[in-house]
Amino acid sequence: MTVAESGWSENEIGVLHAKVKALKASMGKVIIGQEEVIESLIICLLAGGHALVEGVPGLGKTLLVKSLAQATDMEFRRVQFTPDLMPSDIVGTEILEEDHATKKREFRFQQGPVFTQVLLADEINRAPPKTQSALLEAMQERSVTFAGQTHKLPRPFFVLATQNPIEQAGTYPLPEAQLDRFLLHIDVGYPSEDEEIAMVSATTHAGLKDAEPAMDVESLLRLQALVRDIEIGEHLLRYATRLVRATRPRETTVEAVKKHVGWGAGPRAGQALVLASKARALMQGRLAVTREDIGHMLLPVLAHRVLRNFEAEADGIAIADILAALRDAIKPE
């Protein structure tokens, strides 16, 4: 089914695409450099997924997420993950209240910070697995179950979790089941010299500006629906599936995967690759996915889903190198 057959008018599509461009421009006025990171974050949001951001401290990850919330007029909350953080500190807990009129006591569910639209889980790997897993149901089902009662989360709901790649002492690596719930893994690198000078200049003057609203929640929900209707040809659907299947050492014909991968990506990775490619196509102003979209999204979609083996870690083989070899070896039919 084409976009037109799904009931989308050219006028509405044009208006929505203009809002995507305005969103990127609004964030770009606050975040200096990091254009690819901003684009990846917006792609993740349009696809309705969650993002895992990795980068050293001081690169503006918190400002990045806060700016996204401001530019889309969404509610934003931040949770600093620590070793003593409990699951109830995230999802909420029950408190005993007394009705002043009847003097009757009853338990009431007190919502935690997860009941928001944009949640920044800062340094998520500093909390133990029990606390990390408190986010699993929220990320997958968009709901929280407590004491047998299910509480729906606001729509849209977007989790951005950060982790520090250098200080690993006292951290708890995220389990594979939780990693798989993140649509994209976004690597935030150091800025260029000119960008860093501009960043230092902008942040050492008074009156640092917030991101200007560029999109409302209703438009964002419409965009998320439009992403689902972006066209992808049968040959590209098969191409995306073949790329994912080729990450599995027992099935692949790619030598780099056989030699350096311990565990490949599951079917959810194929869904993520197609959705992310559709969102990128929309950002580029197209209503159909191209091979370039799939190739561009391969690394952020699979980087946290493909696990290197001991030999690869010992030899310093990066996951990006393995996926580059995979992309070169697998061609569309």
mmCIF file of C-alpha atoms in Angstrom:
data_model
loop_
_atom_site.group_PDB
_atom_site.id
_atom_site.type_symbol
_atom_site.label_atom_id
_atom_site.label_comp_id
_atom_site.label_asym_id
_atom_site.label_seq_id
_atom_site.Cartn_x
_atom_site.Cartn_y
_atom_site.Cartn_z
ATOM 1 C CA MET A 1 0.000 0.000 0.000
ATOM 2 C CA THR A 2 1.357 3.424 -0.994
ATOM 3 C CA VAL A 3 1.352 6.549 1.174
ATOM 4 C CA ALA A 4 -1.435 8.031 -0.956
ATOM 5 C CA GLU A 5 -3.516 4.862 -0.600
ATOM 6 C CA SER A 6 -3.155 5.166 3.182
ATOM 7 C CA GLY A 7 -5.019 8.471 3.083
ATOM 8 C CA TRP A 8 -2.138 10.941 3.360
ATOM 9 C CA SER A 9 -2.529 14.182 1.415
ATOM 10 C CA GLU A 10 0.422 15.937 -0.219
ATOM 11 C CA ASN A 11 -0.365 19.068 1.778
ATOM 12 C CA GLU A 12 -0.241 17.319 5.157
ATOM 13 C CA ILE A 13 2.947 15.478 4.249
ATOM 14 C CA GLY A 14 4.559 18.770 3.224
ATOM 15 C CA VAL A 15 3.535 20.463 6.469
ATOM 16 C CA LEU A 16 4.819 17.567 8.582
ATOM 17 C CA HIS A 17 8.142 17.401 6.727
ATOM 18 C CA ALA A 18 8.603 21.145 7.229
ATOM 19 C CA LYS A 19 8.157 20.622 10.974
ATOM 20 C CA VAL A 20 10.869 17.947 10.964
ATOM 21 C CA LYS A 21 13.269 20.410 9.298
ATOM 22 C CA ALA A 22 12.275 23.102 11.815
ATOM 23 C CA LEU A 23 12.891 20.684 14.694
ATOM 24 C CA LYS A 24 16.394 19.905 13.473
ATOM 25 C CA ALA A 25 17.134 23.619 12.962
ATOM 26 C CA SER A 26 15.834 24.513 16.432
ATOM 27 C CA MET A 27 18.068 21.920 18.106
ATOM 28 C CA GLY A 28 21.004 22.973 15.924
ATOM 29 C CA LYS A 29 20.800 26.502 17.364
ATOM 30 C CA VAL A 30 21.407 25.142 20.876
ATOM 31 C CA ILE A 31 23.634 22.134 20.165
ATOM 32 C CA ILE A 32 26.826 23.205 18.438
ATOM 33 C CA GLY A 33 28.066 20.604 15.962
ATOM 34 C CA GLN A 34 26.909 16.988 16.467
ATOM 35 C CA GLU A 35 24.666 17.246 13.400
ATOM 36 C CA GLU A 36 24.671 13.486 12.829
ATOM 37 C CA VAL A 37 23.826 12.859 16.490
ATOM 38 C CA ILE A 38 20.870 15.258 16.279
ATOM 39 C CA GLU A 39 19.660 13.556 13.116
ATOM 40 C CA SER A 40 19.948 10.088 14.697
ATOM 41 C CA LEU A 41 18.012 11.259 17.740
ATOM 42 C CA ILE A 42 15.199 12.655 15.586
ATOM 43 C CA ILE A 43 15.125 9.467 13.484
ATOM 44 C CA CYS A 44 14.738 7.446 16.674
ATOM 45 C CA LEU A 45 11.917 9.701 17.851
ATOM 46 C CA LEU A 46 10.062 9.547 14.506
ATOM 47 C CA ALA A 47 10.359 5.754 14.467
ATOM 48 C CA GLY A 48 8.864 5.590 17.960
ATOM 49 C CA GLY A 49 11.927 3.895 19.462
ATOM 50 C CA HIS A 50 14.387 4.531 22.286
ATOM 51 C CA ALA A 51 18.060 5.513 22.080
ATOM 52 C CA LEU A 52 21.199 4.415 23.916
ATOM 53 C CA VAL A 53 23.786 7.198 23.806
ATOM 54 C CA GLU A 54 27.429 6.540 24.584
ATOM 55 C CA GLY A 55 29.977 9.289 25.122
ATOM 56 C CA VAL A 56 32.374 10.733 27.655
ATOM 57 C CA PRO A 57 31.112 13.370 30.131
ATOM 58 C CA GLY A 58 30.816 16.983 29.004
ATOM 59 C CA LEU A 59 29.676 16.429 25.416
ATOM 60 C CA GLY A 60 26.206 17.883 25.998
ATOM 61 C CA LYS A 61 24.134 14.699 26.136
ATOM 62 C CA THR A 62 21.759 16.088 28.771
ATOM 63 C CA LEU A 63 21.391 19.370 26.881
ATOM 64 C CA LEU A 64 20.718 17.387 23.714
ATOM 65 C CA VAL A 65 17.755 15.553 25.244
ATOM 66 C CA LYS A 66 16.448 18.619 27.045
ATOM 67 C CA SER A 67 16.547 20.583 23.784
ATOM 68 C CA LEU A 68 14.634 17.818 22.021
ATOM 69 C CA ALA A 69 11.901 17.976 24.670
ATOM 70 C CA GLN A 70 11.730 21.776 24.470
ATOM 71 C CA ALA A 71 11.569 21.823 20.677
ATOM 72 C CA THR A 72 8.722 19.276 20.635
ATOM 73 C CA ASP A 73 6.863 20.724 23.626
ATOM 74 C CA MET A 74 7.096 17.426 25.533
ATOM 75 C CA GLU A 75 7.427 16.860 29.271
ATOM 76 C CA PHE A 76 11.008 16.041 30.263
ATOM 77 C CA ARG A 77 12.454 14.298 33.325
ATOM 78 C CA ARG A 78 15.957 13.189 34.176
ATOM 79 C CA VAL A 79 16.998 10.321 36.458
ATOM 80 C CA GLN A 80 20.613 9.983 37.569
ATOM 81 C CA PHE A 81 21.261 6.255 37.911
ATOM 82 C CA THR A 82 23.357 5.313 40.955
ATOM 83 C CA PRO A 83 24.219 2.006 42.683
ATOM 84 C CA ASP A 84 21.644 2.650 45.433
ATOM 85 C CA LEU A 85 18.772 3.549 43.077
ATOM 86 C CA MET A 86 15.749 1.285 43.599
ATOM 87 C CA PRO A 87 13.107 0.247 41.016
ATOM 88 C CA SER A 88 10.446 2.160 42.951
ATOM 89 C CA ASP A 89 12.523 5.322 42.497
ATOM 90 C CA ILE A 90 11.800 5.025 38.762
ATOM 91 C CA VAL A 91 8.347 3.501 38.326
ATOM 92 C CA GLY A 92 6.756 4.747 41.558
ATOM 93 C CA THR A 93 5.329 3.220 44.720
ATOM 94 C CA GLU A 94 2.186 3.020 46.817
ATOM 95 C CA ILE A 95 1.674 5.416 49.711
ATOM 96 C CA LEU A 96 -0.874 5.207 52.524
ATOM 97 C CA GLU A 97 -3.218 8.178 52.589
ATOM 98 C CA GLU A 98 -6.000 9.153 54.973
ATOM 99 C CA ASP A 99 -9.205 10.783 53.818
ATOM 100 C CA HIS A 100 -9.681 13.774 56.147
ATOM 101 C CA ALA A 101 -13.471 13.624 55.802
ATOM 102 C CA THR A 102 -14.035 9.907 56.421
ATOM 103 C CA LYS A 103 -10.781 9.144 58.254
ATOM 104 C CA LYS A 104 -10.501 6.107 56.000
ATOM 105 C CA ARG A 105 -7.029 5.019 54.973
ATOM 106 C CA GLU A 106 -6.194 3.591 51.591
ATOM 107 C CA PHE A 107 -3.177 3.024 49.379
ATOM 108 C CA ARG A 108 -2.621 5.306 46.399
ATOM 109 C CA PHE A 109 -0.089 4.773 43.602
ATOM 110 C CA GLN A 110 2.484 7.563 43.514
ATOM 111 C CA GLN A 111 3.832 7.841 39.979
ATOM 112 C CA GLY A 112 7.609 7.834 39.483
ATOM 113 C CA PRO A 113 9.645 9.866 36.985
ATOM 114 C CA VAL A 114 9.015 7.277 34.240
ATOM 115 C CA PHE A 115 5.566 8.854 33.836
ATOM 116 C CA THR A 116 6.744 11.480 31.400
ATOM 117 C CA GLN A 117 7.137 11.865 27.646
ATOM 118 C CA VAL A 118 10.931 12.207 27.441
ATOM 119 C CA LEU A 119 12.977 10.349 30.063
ATOM 120 C CA LEU A 120 16.741 10.759 30.331
ATOM 121 C CA ALA A 121 18.224 7.740 32.124
ATOM 122 C CA ASP A 122 21.659 9.187 32.845
ATOM 123 C CA GLU A 123 24.508 6.661 33.245
ATOM 124 C CA ILE A 124 22.100 3.746 33.251
ATOM 125 C CA ASN A 125 24.897 1.205 33.688
ATOM 126 C CA ARG A 126 25.707 2.561 37.171
ATOM 127 C CA ALA A 127 22.542 0.993 38.610
ATOM 128 C CA PRO A 128 22.234 -2.768 39.352
ATOM 129 C CA PRO A 129 20.295 -5.021 36.937
ATOM 130 C CA LYS A 130 17.182 -5.077 39.147
ATOM 131 C CA THR A 131 16.820 -1.318 38.759
ATOM 132 C CA GLN A 132 17.749 -1.337 35.081
ATOM 133 C CA SER A 133 15.026 -3.910 34.437
ATOM 134 C CA ALA A 134 12.416 -1.546 35.908
ATOM 135 C CA LEU A 135 12.502 0.206 32.536
ATOM 136 C CA LEU A 136 11.959 -2.936 30.450
ATOM 137 C CA GLU A 137 8.164 -3.048 30.615
ATOM 138 C CA ALA A 138 7.932 0.725 30.218
ATOM 139 C CA MET A 139 10.105 0.687 27.094
ATOM 140 C CA GLN A 140 8.408 -2.293 25.444
ATOM 141 C CA GLU A 141 4.774 -2.027 26.529
ATOM 142 C CA ARG A 142 4.530 1.718 27.296
ATOM 143 C CA SER A 143 3.013 0.799 30.655
ATOM 144 C CA VAL A 144 3.989 0.039 34.261
ATOM 145 C CA THR A 145 2.539 -2.776 36.359
ATOM 146 C CA PHE A 146 2.571 -2.289 40.127
ATOM 147 C CA ALA A 147 0.699 -4.391 42.710
ATOM 148 C CA GLY A 148 -1.262 -6.087 39.942
ATOM 149 C CA GLN A 149 -2.454 -2.819 38.391
ATOM 150 C CA THR A 150 -1.328 -1.651 34.947
ATOM 151 C CA HIS A 151 -0.723 2.073 34.515
ATOM 152 C CA LYS A 152 -0.425 3.459 30.979
ATOM 153 C CA LEU A 153 2.407 5.873 30.191
ATOM 154 C CA PRO A 154 1.915 9.157 28.303
ATOM 155 C CA ARG A 155 2.143 9.194 24.522
ATOM 156 C CA PRO A 156 4.597 9.655 22.986
ATOM 157 C CA PHE A 157 7.097 8.018 25.349
ATOM 158 C CA PHE A 158 10.804 8.254 24.576
ATOM 159 C CA VAL A 159 13.702 6.925 26.662
ATOM 160 C CA LEU A 160 17.238 8.114 26.094
ATOM 161 C CA ALA A 161 19.780 6.281 28.214
ATOM 162 C CA THR A 162 23.422 7.313 28.466
ATOM 163 C CA GLN A 163 26.468 5.369 29.487
ATOM 164 C CA ASN A 164 30.096 6.349 29.952
ATOM 165 C CA PRO A 165 32.469 4.206 27.842
ATOM 166 C CA ILE A 166 35.610 4.846 29.914
ATOM 167 C CA GLU A 167 34.753 4.465 33.615
ATOM 168 C CA GLN A 168 33.666 0.831 33.831
ATOM 169 C CA ALA A 169 34.650 0.166 37.469
ATOM 170 C CA GLY A 170 31.550 -0.368 39.568
ATOM 171 C CA THR A 171 29.205 -0.481 36.582
ATOM 172 C CA TYR A 172 26.695 -3.119 35.533
ATOM 173 C CA PRO A 173 26.661 -3.830 31.783
ATOM 174 C CA LEU A 174 23.167 -3.825 30.324
ATOM 175 C CA PRO A 175 21.818 -7.334 29.614
ATOM 176 C CA GLU A 176 21.198 -8.276 25.990
ATOM 177 C CA ALA A 177 17.400 -8.325 26.461
ATOM 178 C CA GLN A 178 17.464 -4.699 27.551
ATOM 179 C CA LEU A 179 19.942 -3.603 24.880
ATOM 180 C CA ASP A 180 17.592 -5.054 22.269
ATOM 181 C CA ARG A 181 14.846 -2.648 23.412
ATOM 182 C CA PHE A 182 16.866 0.330 22.210
ATOM 183 C CA LEU A 183 16.194 1.140 18.576
ATOM 184 C CA LEU A 184 19.528 2.920 18.045
ATOM 185 C CA HIS A 185 22.956 3.080 19.628
ATOM 186 C CA ILE A 186 24.254 6.630 19.137
ATOM 187 C CA ASP A 187 27.952 7.309 19.591
ATOM 188 C CA VAL A 188 28.723 10.907 20.612
ATOM 189 C CA GLY A 189 32.276 11.831 19.676
ATOM 190 C CA TYR A 190 34.434 14.851 20.421
ATOM 191 C CA PRO A 191 33.643 18.059 18.495
ATOM 192 C CA SER A 192 36.024 19.573 15.968
ATOM 193 C CA GLU A 193 38.332 22.393 17.082
ATOM 194 C CA ASP A 194 36.097 25.128 15.602
ATOM 195 C CA GLU A 195 32.992 23.557 17.118
ATOM 196 C CA GLU A 196 34.653 23.307 20.521
ATOM 197 C CA ILE A 197 35.703 26.969 20.406
ATOM 198 C CA ALA A 198 32.134 27.963 19.507
ATOM 199 C CA MET A 199 30.807 25.728 22.294
ATOM 200 C CA VAL A 200 33.101 27.259 24.921
ATOM 201 C CA SER A 201 32.205 30.755 23.765
ATOM 202 C CA ALA A 202 28.444 30.118 23.805
ATOM 203 C CA THR A 203 28.382 28.456 27.218
ATOM 204 C CA THR A 204 30.535 31.009 29.046
ATOM 205 C CA HIS A 205 28.272 33.967 28.292
ATOM 206 C CA ALA A 206 25.124 34.825 30.185
ATOM 207 C CA GLY A 207 21.724 33.928 28.839
ATOM 208 C CA LEU A 208 22.153 30.508 27.221
ATOM 209 C CA LYS A 209 18.996 30.114 25.132
ATOM 210 C CA ASP A 210 16.545 27.216 25.211
ATOM 211 C CA ALA A 211 15.440 25.452 22.053
ATOM 212 C CA GLU A 212 12.447 27.118 20.436
ATOM 213 C CA PRO A 213 9.264 25.030 20.002
ATOM 214 C CA ALA A 214 9.180 23.672 16.455
ATOM 215 C CA MET A 215 6.674 20.846 16.693
ATOM 216 C CA ASP A 216 3.685 19.949 18.868
ATOM 217 C CA VAL A 217 2.880 16.510 20.255
ATOM 218 C CA GLU A 218 -0.038 15.969 17.872
ATOM 219 C CA SER A 219 2.231 16.566 14.854
ATOM 220 C CA LEU A 220 4.816 14.187 16.284
ATOM 221 C CA LEU A 221 2.228 11.425 16.657
ATOM 222 C CA ARG A 222 1.124 12.016 13.057
ATOM 223 C CA LEU A 223 4.749 11.806 11.912
ATOM 224 C CA GLN A 224 5.212 8.518 13.758
ATOM 225 C CA ALA A 225 2.157 7.190 11.940
ATOM 226 C CA LEU A 226 3.492 8.479 8.601
ATOM 227 C CA VAL A 227 6.827 6.708 9.136
ATOM 228 C CA ARG A 228 4.975 3.383 9.295
ATOM 229 C CA ASP A 229 3.436 4.106 5.874
ATOM 230 C CA ILE A 230 6.720 4.998 4.141
ATOM 231 C CA GLU A 231 7.200 2.561 1.270
ATOM 232 C CA ILE A 232 9.924 -0.071 1.122
ATOM 233 C CA GLY A 233 10.341 -2.391 -1.839
ATOM 234 C CA GLU A 234 10.251 -6.153 -1.436
ATOM 235 C CA HIS A 235 13.889 -6.417 -2.572
ATOM 236 C CA LEU A 236 14.984 -3.902 0.109
ATOM 237 C CA LEU A 237 12.941 -5.682 2.765
ATOM 238 C CA ARG A 238 14.761 -8.877 1.873
ATOM 239 C CA TYR A 239 18.070 -6.980 1.844
ATOM 240 C CA ALA A 240 17.527 -5.675 5.386
ATOM 241 C CA THR A 241 16.564 -9.162 6.578
ATOM 242 C CA ARG A 242 19.601 -10.746 4.924
ATOM 243 C CA LEU A 243 21.901 -8.207 6.590
ATOM 244 C CA VAL A 244 20.498 -9.069 10.018
ATOM 245 C CA ARG A 245 20.619 -12.821 9.421
ATOM 246 C CA ALA A 246 24.227 -12.507 8.223
ATOM 247 C CA THR A 247 25.270 -11.299 11.701
ATOM 248 C CA ARG A 248 24.655 -14.801 13.101
ATOM 249 C CA PRO A 249 27.916 -16.805 13.097
ATOM 250 C CA ARG A 250 26.271 -20.182 12.421
ATOM 251 C CA GLU A 251 24.313 -18.927 9.397
ATOM 252 C CA THR A 252 26.552 -16.316 7.820
ATOM 253 C CA THR A 253 28.815 -16.517 4.809
ATOM 254 C CA VAL A 254 30.698 -13.370 5.852
ATOM 255 C CA GLU A 255 34.181 -14.319 7.042
ATOM 256 C CA ALA A 256 34.536 -11.334 9.411
ATOM 257 C CA VAL A 257 31.349 -12.374 11.218
ATOM 258 C CA LYS A 258 32.417 -16.033 11.476
ATOM 259 C CA LYS A 259 35.746 -15.008 12.952
ATOM 260 C CA HIS A 260 34.833 -12.121 15.248
ATOM 261 C CA VAL A 261 31.161 -12.397 16.301
ATOM 262 C CA GLY A 262 30.021 -14.409 19.289
ATOM 263 C CA TRP A 263 26.310 -13.699 19.045
ATOM 264 C CA GLY A 264 24.267 -12.164 16.236
ATOM 265 C CA ALA A 265 21.163 -9.986 16.123
ATOM 266 C CA GLY A 266 17.625 -11.306 16.541
ATOM 267 C CA PRO A 267 14.461 -10.599 14.511
ATOM 268 C CA ARG A 268 13.772 -7.370 16.430
ATOM 269 C CA ALA A 269 16.901 -5.957 14.772
ATOM 270 C CA GLY A 270 15.302 -6.387 11.344
ATOM 271 C CA GLN A 271 12.214 -4.509 12.497
ATOM 272 C CA ALA A 272 14.427 -1.751 13.892
ATOM 273 C CA LEU A 273 16.501 -1.495 10.704
ATOM 274 C CA VAL A 274 13.418 -1.114 8.509
ATOM 275 C CA LEU A 275 11.727 1.413 10.830
ATOM 276 C CA ALA A 276 14.892 3.496 11.210
ATOM 277 C CA SER A 277 15.414 3.456 7.425
ATOM 278 C CA LYS A 278 11.828 4.635 6.905
ATOM 279 C CA ALA A 279 12.347 7.482 9.392
ATOM 280 C CA ARG A 280 15.570 8.523 7.667
ATOM 281 C CA ALA A 281 13.846 8.513 4.281
ATOM 282 C CA LEU A 282 11.189 10.848 5.675
ATOM 283 C CA MET A 283 13.862 13.149 7.119
ATOM 284 C CA GLN A 284 15.442 13.307 3.671
ATOM 285 C CA GLY A 285 12.091 14.312 2.166
ATOM 286 C CA ARG A 286 11.385 10.972 0.491
ATOM 287 C CA LEU A 287 8.367 8.673 0.794
ATOM 288 C CA ALA A 288 10.263 5.491 -0.051
ATOM 289 C CA VAL A 289 13.295 3.751 1.450
ATOM 290 C CA THR A 290 16.502 3.449 -0.560
ATOM 291 C CA ARG A 291 19.489 1.138 -0.206
ATOM 292 C CA GLU A 292 21.440 4.128 1.127
ATOM 293 C CA ASP A 293 18.991 4.505 4.021
ATOM 294 C CA ILE A 294 19.502 0.891 5.071
ATOM 295 C CA GLY A 295 23.273 1.120 4.774
ATOM 296 C CA HIS A 296 23.377 4.372 6.754
ATOM 297 C CA MET A 297 21.300 2.959 9.619
ATOM 298 C CA LEU A 298 23.094 -0.401 9.794
ATOM 299 C CA LEU A 299 25.689 0.634 12.398
ATOM 300 C CA PRO A 300 23.432 2.470 14.908
ATOM 301 C CA VAL A 301 20.813 -0.310 14.691
ATOM 302 C CA LEU A 302 23.211 -3.275 15.063
ATOM 303 C CA ALA A 303 26.113 -1.872 17.105
ATOM 304 C CA HIS A 304 24.530 -2.880 20.431
ATOM 305 C CA ARG A 305 22.884 -6.059 19.142
ATOM 306 C CA VAL A 306 25.935 -7.842 17.703
ATOM 307 C CA LEU A 307 28.334 -9.129 20.348
ATOM 308 C CA ARG A 308 32.012 -9.574 19.567
ATOM 309 C CA ASN A 309 33.794 -12.732 20.698
ATOM 310 C CA PHE A 310 36.913 -12.872 22.836
ATOM 311 C CA GLU A 311 39.224 -13.000 19.810
ATOM 312 C CA ALA A 312 37.792 -9.778 18.396
ATOM 313 C CA GLU A 313 38.115 -7.978 21.738
ATOM 314 C CA ALA A 314 41.688 -9.211 22.180
ATOM 315 C CA ASP A 315 42.644 -8.080 18.671
ATOM 316 C CA GLY A 316 40.915 -4.705 19.073
ATOM 317 C CA ILE A 317 38.465 -5.328 16.236
ATOM 318 C CA ALA A 318 35.693 -2.730 16.498
ATOM 319 C CA ILE A 319 32.067 -3.608 15.870
ATOM 320 C CA ALA A 320 32.009 -0.864 13.220
ATOM 321 C CA ASP A 321 34.705 -2.714 11.259
ATOM 322 C CA ILE A 322 32.746 -5.980 11.391
ATOM 323 C CA LEU A 323 29.533 -4.298 10.223
ATOM 324 C CA ALA A 324 31.396 -2.481 7.433
ATOM 325 C CA ALA A 325 32.675 -5.838 6.186
ATOM 326 C CA LEU A 326 29.146 -7.215 6.438
ATOM 327 C CA ARG A 327 27.723 -4.337 4.396
ATOM 328 C CA ASP A 328 30.379 -4.830 1.717
ATOM 329 C CA ALA A 329 29.715 -8.558 1.498
ATOM 330 C CA ILE A 330 25.907 -8.548 1.396
ATOM 331 C CA LYS A 331 24.335 -6.973 -1.684
ATOM 332 C CA PRO A 332 20.668 -6.461 -2.617
ATOM 333 C CA GLU A 333 19.295 -9.150 -4.920
#
